């Protein structure tokens, strides 16, 4: 990506009339919105040079992307953000993006025919993008999501409530109310859905 950025930089600067601060390009997840499995996913992100300790803009391209043309379009989009850090996706950004072949909606980055008309020749001089996409799987060491339904238990005498899972109701019964002499609590009916995810109990 760094090689591609170096090739695109003078073309984007000339067509869009922008100047670039020092910047770095990395394959990595954006700070939010990049979760695997989402229908709408943030595919790239640029952090302003003002946010960096050494005044470099930081560009991230999602590891979910591995199509070379798409990566090029995302990279060009984020490079304009680096050059116009205060513009967001407003008019100055839109003018610059349109100048390199991007089209509305300007929050997305697609390799349009107009973009590829100049970018394809650059891609042809480079080796294939050295990355394969990450698929929607659970990351290593991610905490298992709790899916067990917590069943409400209530004391018929004083109304004290507690919640537990089907697993414990079936193995040891409902909790005993801490109120003196109140005995076991009553609980909502148990259905088949309560059996799902019992291994997630904490």
PDB file of N, CA and C in Angstrom, residues 111-150:
ATOM      1  N   UNK A 111     -14.293   1.592  -6.644  1.00  0.00           N
ATOM      2  CA  UNK A 111     -13.413   1.777  -7.809  1.00  0.00           C
ATOM      3  C   UNK A 111     -14.233   2.004  -9.078  1.00  0.00           C
ATOM      4  N   UNK A 112     -14.718   3.224  -9.245  1.00  0.00           N
ATOM      5  CA  UNK A 112     -15.547   3.564 -10.404  1.00  0.00           C
ATOM      6  C   UNK A 112     -14.722   3.474 -11.690  1.00  0.00           C
ATOM      7  N   UNK A 113     -15.390   3.380 -12.850  1.00  0.00           N
ATOM      8  CA  UNK A 113     -14.647   3.392 -14.117  1.00  0.00           C
ATOM      9  C   UNK A 113     -13.769   4.630 -14.261  1.00  0.00           C
ATOM     10  N   UNK A 114     -14.260   5.769 -13.778  1.00  0.00           N
ATOM     11  CA  UNK A 114     -13.493   7.016 -13.871  1.00  0.00           C
ATOM     12  C   UNK A 114     -12.231   6.949 -13.008  1.00  0.00           C
ATOM     13  N   UNK A 115     -12.351   6.343 -11.848  1.00  0.00           N
ATOM     14  CA  UNK A 115     -11.180   6.180 -10.985  1.00  0.00           C
ATOM     15  C   UNK A 115     -10.196   5.190 -11.598  1.00  0.00           C
ATOM     16  N   UNK A 116     -10.708   4.067 -12.071  1.00  0.00           N
ATOM     17  CA  UNK A 116      -9.838   3.027 -12.617  1.00  0.00           C
ATOM     18  C   UNK A 116      -9.177   3.455 -13.921  1.00  0.00           C
ATOM     19  N   UNK A 117      -9.738   4.449 -14.603  1.00  0.00           N
ATOM     20  CA  UNK A 117      -9.150   4.920 -15.858  1.00  0.00           C
ATOM     21  C   UNK A 117      -7.709   5.374 -15.660  1.00  0.00           C
ATOM     22  N   UNK A 118      -7.395   5.897 -14.478  1.00  0.00           N
ATOM     23  CA  UNK A 118      -6.003   6.303 -14.222  1.00  0.00           C
ATOM     24  C   UNK A 118      -5.304   5.392 -13.207  1.00  0.00           C
ATOM     25  N   UNK A 119      -6.080   4.776 -12.302  1.00  0.00           N
ATOM     26  CA  UNK A 119      -5.460   3.963 -11.249  1.00  0.00           C
ATOM     27  C   UNK A 119      -5.041   2.581 -11.742  1.00  0.00           C
ATOM     28  N   UNK A 120      -5.729   2.053 -12.746  1.00  0.00           N
ATOM     29  CA  UNK A 120      -5.431   0.694 -13.201  1.00  0.00           C
ATOM     30  C   UNK A 120      -3.997   0.559 -13.707  1.00  0.00           C
ATOM     31  N   UNK A 121      -3.516   1.592 -14.401  1.00  0.00           N
ATOM     32  CA  UNK A 121      -2.139   1.543 -14.906  1.00  0.00           C
ATOM     33  C   UNK A 121      -1.134   1.484 -13.757  1.00  0.00           C
ATOM     34  N   UNK A 122      -1.431   2.177 -12.665  1.00  0.00           N
ATOM     35  CA  UNK A 122      -0.542   2.134 -11.501  1.00  0.00           C
ATOM     36  C   UNK A 122      -0.551   0.747 -10.866  1.00  0.00           C
ATOM     37  N   UNK A 123      -1.741   0.174 -10.749  1.00  0.00           N
ATOM     38  CA  UNK A 123      -1.850  -1.155 -10.155  1.00  0.00           C
ATOM     39  C   UNK A 123      -1.105  -2.192 -10.986  1.00  0.00           C
ATOM     40  N   UNK A 124      -1.071  -1.974 -12.286  1.00  0.00           N
ATOM     41  CA  UNK A 124      -0.381  -2.908 -13.168  1.00  0.00           C
ATOM     42  C   UNK A 124       1.122  -2.937 -12.968  1.00  0.00           C
ATOM     43  N   UNK A 125       1.672  -1.917 -12.339  1.00  0.00           N
ATOM     44  CA  UNK A 125       3.121  -1.878 -12.096  1.00  0.00           C
ATOM     45  C   UNK A 125       3.506  -2.503 -10.756  1.00  0.00           C
ATOM     46  N   UNK A 126       2.495  -2.892  -9.968  1.00  0.00           N
ATOM     47  CA  UNK A 126       2.747  -3.399  -8.620  1.00  0.00           C
ATOM     48  C   UNK A 126       2.420  -4.884  -8.521  1.00  0.00           C
ATOM     49  N   UNK A 127       3.036  -5.592  -7.582  1.00  0.00           N
ATOM     50  CA  UNK A 127       2.659  -6.988  -7.337  1.00  0.00           C
ATOM     51  C   UNK A 127       1.268  -7.043  -6.718  1.00  0.00           C
ATOM     52  N   UNK A 128       0.650  -8.213  -6.669  1.00  0.00           N
ATOM     53  CA  UNK A 128      -0.670  -8.335  -6.037  1.00  0.00           C
ATOM     54  C   UNK A 128      -0.640  -7.836  -4.590  1.00  0.00           C
ATOM     55  N   UNK A 129      -1.769  -7.342  -4.140  1.00  0.00           N
ATOM     56  CA  UNK A 129      -1.889  -6.865  -2.765  1.00  0.00           C
ATOM     57  C   UNK A 129      -1.552  -8.015  -1.810  1.00  0.00           C
ATOM     58  N   UNK A 130      -0.528  -7.857  -0.966  1.00  0.00           N
ATOM     59  CA  UNK A 130      -0.049  -8.973  -0.131  1.00  0.00           C
ATOM     60  C   UNK A 130      -0.883  -9.185   1.126  1.00  0.00           C
ATOM     61  N   UNK A 131      -2.163  -9.414   0.941  1.00  0.00           N
ATOM     62  CA  UNK A 131      -3.051  -9.607   2.085  1.00  0.00           C
ATOM     63  C   UNK A 131      -4.263 -10.395   1.623  1.00  0.00           C
ATOM     64  N   UNK A 132      -4.760 -11.297   2.466  1.00  0.00           N
ATOM     65  CA  UNK A 132      -6.003 -12.004   2.216  1.00  0.00           C
ATOM     66  C   UNK A 132      -6.998 -11.622   3.289  1.00  0.00           C
ATOM     67  N   UNK A 133      -8.239 -11.463   2.878  1.00  0.00           N
ATOM     68  CA  UNK A 133      -9.258 -10.910   3.768  1.00  0.00           C
ATOM     69  C   UNK A 133      -9.477 -11.758   5.016  1.00  0.00           C
ATOM     70  N   UNK A 134      -9.829 -11.072   6.091  1.00  0.00           N
ATOM     71  CA  UNK A 134     -10.281 -11.748   7.300  1.00  0.00           C
ATOM     72  C   UNK A 134     -11.773 -12.001   7.165  1.00  0.00           C
ATOM     73  N   UNK A 135     -12.205 -13.173   7.564  1.00  0.00           N
ATOM     74  CA  UNK A 135     -13.616 -13.510   7.509  1.00  0.00           C
ATOM     75  C   UNK A 135     -14.251 -13.360   8.880  1.00  0.00           C
ATOM     76  N   UNK A 136     -15.578 -13.420   8.916  1.00  0.00           N
ATOM     77  CA  UNK A 136     -16.321 -13.179  10.153  1.00  0.00           C
ATOM     78  C   UNK A 136     -16.213 -14.367  11.094  1.00  0.00           C
ATOM     79  N   UNK A 137     -15.114 -14.423  11.817  1.00  0.00           N
ATOM     80  CA  UNK A 137     -14.899 -15.459  12.817  1.00  0.00           C
ATOM     81  C   UNK A 137     -14.548 -14.790  14.144  1.00  0.00           C
ATOM     82  N   UNK A 138     -14.586 -15.556  15.221  1.00  0.00           N
ATOM     83  CA  UNK A 138     -14.288 -15.002  16.539  1.00  0.00           C
ATOM     84  C   UNK A 138     -12.794 -14.770  16.697  1.00  0.00           C
ATOM     85  N   UNK A 139     -12.370 -13.545  17.032  1.00  0.00           N
ATOM     86  CA  UNK A 139     -10.943 -13.293  17.254  1.00  0.00           C
ATOM     87  C   UNK A 139     -10.405 -14.126  18.410  1.00  0.00           C
ATOM     88  N   UNK A 140      -9.107 -14.386  18.384  1.00  0.00           N
ATOM     89  CA  UNK A 140      -8.463 -15.124  19.463  1.00  0.00           C
ATOM     90  C   UNK A 140      -8.625 -14.359  20.774  1.00  0.00           C
ATOM     91  N   UNK A 141      -8.948 -15.075  21.831  1.00  0.00           N
ATOM     92  CA  UNK A 141      -9.040 -14.534  23.197  1.00  0.00           C
ATOM     93  C   UNK A 141     -10.217 -13.598  23.406  1.00  0.00           C
ATOM     94  N   UNK A 142     -11.153 -13.541  22.448  1.00  0.00           N
ATOM     95  CA  UNK A 142     -12.327 -12.700  22.680  1.00  0.00           C
ATOM     96  C   UNK A 142     -13.223 -13.363  23.716  1.00  0.00           C
ATOM     97  N   UNK A 143     -13.726 -12.591  24.644  1.00  0.00           N
ATOM     98  CA  UNK A 143     -14.603 -13.127  25.679  1.00  0.00           C
ATOM     99  C   UNK A 143     -15.868 -13.670  25.041  1.00  0.00           C
ATOM    100  N   UNK A 144     -16.253 -14.878  25.445  1.00  0.00           N
ATOM    101  CA  UNK A 144     -17.437 -15.504  24.877  1.00  0.00           C
ATOM    102  C   UNK A 144     -18.677 -14.721  25.259  1.00  0.00           C
ATOM    103  N   UNK A 145     -19.516 -14.471  24.276  1.00  0.00           N
ATOM    104  CA  UNK A 145     -20.740 -13.720  24.512  1.00  0.00           C
ATOM    105  C   UNK A 145     -21.714 -14.571  25.311  1.00  0.00           C
ATOM    106  N   UNK A 146     -22.284 -13.975  26.353  1.00  0.00           N
ATOM    107  CA  UNK A 146     -23.255 -14.701  27.154  1.00  0.00           C
ATOM    108  C   UNK A 146     -24.586 -14.708  26.433  1.00  0.00           C
ATOM    109  N   UNK A 147     -25.106 -15.907  26.166  1.00  0.00           N
ATOM    110  CA  UNK A 147     -26.373 -16.012  25.443  1.00  0.00           C
ATOM    111  C   UNK A 147     -27.480 -16.629  26.281  1.00  0.00           C
ATOM    112  N   UNK A 148     -27.177 -17.120  27.489  1.00  0.00           N
ATOM    113  CA  UNK A 148     -28.195 -17.745  28.327  1.00  0.00           C
ATOM    114  C   UNK A 148     -29.176 -16.696  28.834  1.00  0.00           C
ATOM    115  N   UNK A 149     -30.464 -17.024  28.774  1.00  0.00           N
ATOM    116  CA  UNK A 149     -31.474 -16.106  29.297  1.00  0.00           C
ATOM    117  C   UNK A 149     -31.531 -16.232  30.810  1.00  0.00           C
ATOM    118  N   UNK A 150     -31.527 -15.105  31.479  1.00  0.00           N
ATOM    119  CA  UNK A 150     -31.631 -15.094  32.931  1.00  0.00           C
ATOM    120  C   UNK A 150     -33.112 -15.114  33.307  1.00  0.00           C
TER     121      UNK A 150
END
